[in-house]
PDB file of C-alpha atoms in Angstrom:
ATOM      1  CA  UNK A   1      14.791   9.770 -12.684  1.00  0.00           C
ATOM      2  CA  UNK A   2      12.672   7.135 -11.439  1.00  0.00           C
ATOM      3  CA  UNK A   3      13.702   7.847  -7.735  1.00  0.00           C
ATOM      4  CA  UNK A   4      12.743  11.544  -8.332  1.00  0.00           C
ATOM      5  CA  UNK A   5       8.900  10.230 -10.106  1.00  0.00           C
ATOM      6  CA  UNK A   6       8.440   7.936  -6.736  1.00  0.00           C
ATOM      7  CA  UNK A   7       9.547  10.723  -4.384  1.00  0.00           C
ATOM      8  CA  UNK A   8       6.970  12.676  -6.042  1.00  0.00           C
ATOM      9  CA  UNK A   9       4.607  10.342  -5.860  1.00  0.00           C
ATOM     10  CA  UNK A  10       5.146   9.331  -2.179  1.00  0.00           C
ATOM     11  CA  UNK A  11       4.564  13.849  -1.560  1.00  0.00           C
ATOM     12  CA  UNK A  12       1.348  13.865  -3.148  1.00  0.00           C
ATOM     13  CA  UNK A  13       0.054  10.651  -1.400  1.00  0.00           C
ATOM     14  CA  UNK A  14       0.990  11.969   1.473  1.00  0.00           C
ATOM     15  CA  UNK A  15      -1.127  15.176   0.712  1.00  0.00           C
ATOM     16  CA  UNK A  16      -4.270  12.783  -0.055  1.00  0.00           C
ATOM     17  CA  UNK A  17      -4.187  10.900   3.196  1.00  0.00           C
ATOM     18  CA  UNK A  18      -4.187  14.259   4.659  1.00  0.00           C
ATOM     19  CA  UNK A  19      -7.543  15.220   2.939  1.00  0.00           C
ATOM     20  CA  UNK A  20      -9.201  11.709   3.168  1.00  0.00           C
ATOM     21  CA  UNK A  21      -7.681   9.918   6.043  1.00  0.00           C
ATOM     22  CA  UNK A  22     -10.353   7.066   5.903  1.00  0.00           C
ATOM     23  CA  UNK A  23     -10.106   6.816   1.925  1.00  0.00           C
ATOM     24  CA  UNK A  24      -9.440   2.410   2.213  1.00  0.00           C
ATOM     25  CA  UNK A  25      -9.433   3.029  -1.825  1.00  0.00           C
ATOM     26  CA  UNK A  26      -6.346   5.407  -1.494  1.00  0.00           C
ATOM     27  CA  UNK A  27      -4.663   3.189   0.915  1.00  0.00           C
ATOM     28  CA  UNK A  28      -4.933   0.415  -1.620  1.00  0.00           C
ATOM     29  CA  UNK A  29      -3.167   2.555  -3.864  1.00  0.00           C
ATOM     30  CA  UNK A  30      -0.986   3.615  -2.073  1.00  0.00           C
ATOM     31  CA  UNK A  31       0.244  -0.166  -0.720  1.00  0.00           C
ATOM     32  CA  UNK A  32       0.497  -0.540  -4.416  1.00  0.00           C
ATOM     33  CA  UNK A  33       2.756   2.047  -5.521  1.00  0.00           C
ATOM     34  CA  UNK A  34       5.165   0.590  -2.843  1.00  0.00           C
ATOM     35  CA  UNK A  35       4.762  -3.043  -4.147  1.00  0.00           C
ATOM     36  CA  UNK A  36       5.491  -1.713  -7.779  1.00  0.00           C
ATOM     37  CA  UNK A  37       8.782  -0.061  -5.620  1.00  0.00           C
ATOM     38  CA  UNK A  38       9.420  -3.269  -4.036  1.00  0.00           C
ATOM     39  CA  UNK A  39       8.693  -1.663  -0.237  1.00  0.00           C
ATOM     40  CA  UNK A  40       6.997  -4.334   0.639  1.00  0.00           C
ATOM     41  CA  UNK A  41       6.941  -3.841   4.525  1.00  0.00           C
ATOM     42  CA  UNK A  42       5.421  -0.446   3.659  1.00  0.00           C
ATOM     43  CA  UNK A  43       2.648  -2.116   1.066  1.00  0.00           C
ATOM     44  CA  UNK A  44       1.822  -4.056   3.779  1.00  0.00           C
ATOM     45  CA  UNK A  45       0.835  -1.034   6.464  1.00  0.00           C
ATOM     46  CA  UNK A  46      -1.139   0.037   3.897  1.00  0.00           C
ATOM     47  CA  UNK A  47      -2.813  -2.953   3.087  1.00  0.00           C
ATOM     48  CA  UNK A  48      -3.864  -3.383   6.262  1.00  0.00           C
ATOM     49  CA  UNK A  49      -5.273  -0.105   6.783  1.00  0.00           C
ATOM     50  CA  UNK A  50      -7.295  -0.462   3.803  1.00  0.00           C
ATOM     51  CA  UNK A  51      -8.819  -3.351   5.342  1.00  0.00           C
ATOM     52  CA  UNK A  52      -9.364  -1.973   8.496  1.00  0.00           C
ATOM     53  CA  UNK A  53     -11.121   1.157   7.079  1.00  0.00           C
ATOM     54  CA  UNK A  54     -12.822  -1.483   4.615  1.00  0.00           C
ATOM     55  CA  UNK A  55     -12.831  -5.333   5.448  1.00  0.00           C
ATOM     56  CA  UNK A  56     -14.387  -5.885   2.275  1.00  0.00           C
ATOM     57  CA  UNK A  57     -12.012  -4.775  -0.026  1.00  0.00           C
ATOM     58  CA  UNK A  58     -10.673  -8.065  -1.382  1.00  0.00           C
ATOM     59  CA  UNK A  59      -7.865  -6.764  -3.565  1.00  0.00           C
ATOM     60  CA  UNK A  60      -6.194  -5.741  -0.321  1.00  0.00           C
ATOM     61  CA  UNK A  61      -7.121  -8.871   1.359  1.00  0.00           C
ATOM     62  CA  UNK A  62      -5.566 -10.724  -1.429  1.00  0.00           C
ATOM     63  CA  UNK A  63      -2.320  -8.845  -1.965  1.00  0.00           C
ATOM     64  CA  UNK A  64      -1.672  -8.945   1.629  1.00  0.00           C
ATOM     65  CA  UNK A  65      -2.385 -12.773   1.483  1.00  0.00           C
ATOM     66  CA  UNK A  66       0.797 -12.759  -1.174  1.00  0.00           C
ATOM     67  CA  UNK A  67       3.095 -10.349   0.651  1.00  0.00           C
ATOM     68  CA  UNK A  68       2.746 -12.620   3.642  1.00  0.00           C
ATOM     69  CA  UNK A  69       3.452 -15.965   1.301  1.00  0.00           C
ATOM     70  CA  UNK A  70       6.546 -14.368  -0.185  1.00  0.00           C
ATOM     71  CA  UNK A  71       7.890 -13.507   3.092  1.00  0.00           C
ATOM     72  CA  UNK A  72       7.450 -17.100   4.348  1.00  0.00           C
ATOM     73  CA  UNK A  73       9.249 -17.792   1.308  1.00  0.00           C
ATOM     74  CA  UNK A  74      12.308 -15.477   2.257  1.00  0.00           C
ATOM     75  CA  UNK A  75      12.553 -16.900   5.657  1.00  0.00           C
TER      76      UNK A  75
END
């Protein structure tokens, strides 16, 4: 059930990056939705596309900024 609701998710964010490609918002959201899944290697494309369409999005910055201290911490 919850793989089907994240499979579904993952379509229609897929459809929205079609339609705004430069959204850094929508990237954030995205990077989200695959920290809540635990993909963190794919949270972290994302978060670093939101900050190169937006530098200034902090919440990005700062999420990013974790996923790279956890991943010290694994290594």
């Amino acid at each position: 059930e919850n793989a089907k609701k994240l499979k579904e998710i993952f379509a229609l964010a897929k459809i929205f990056l079609e339609l705004y490609p430069k959204n850094a918002e929508l990237h954030k959201e995205i990077a989200d939705i695959y920290l809540e899944a635990g993909q963190n290697e794919k949270a972290g494309i994302f978060y670093k596309k939101a900050l190169e369409l937006d530098p200034k999005l902090e919440e990005a910055k700062r999420k990013l900024e974790e996923l790279g201290k956890e991943k010290k911490k694994l290594t």
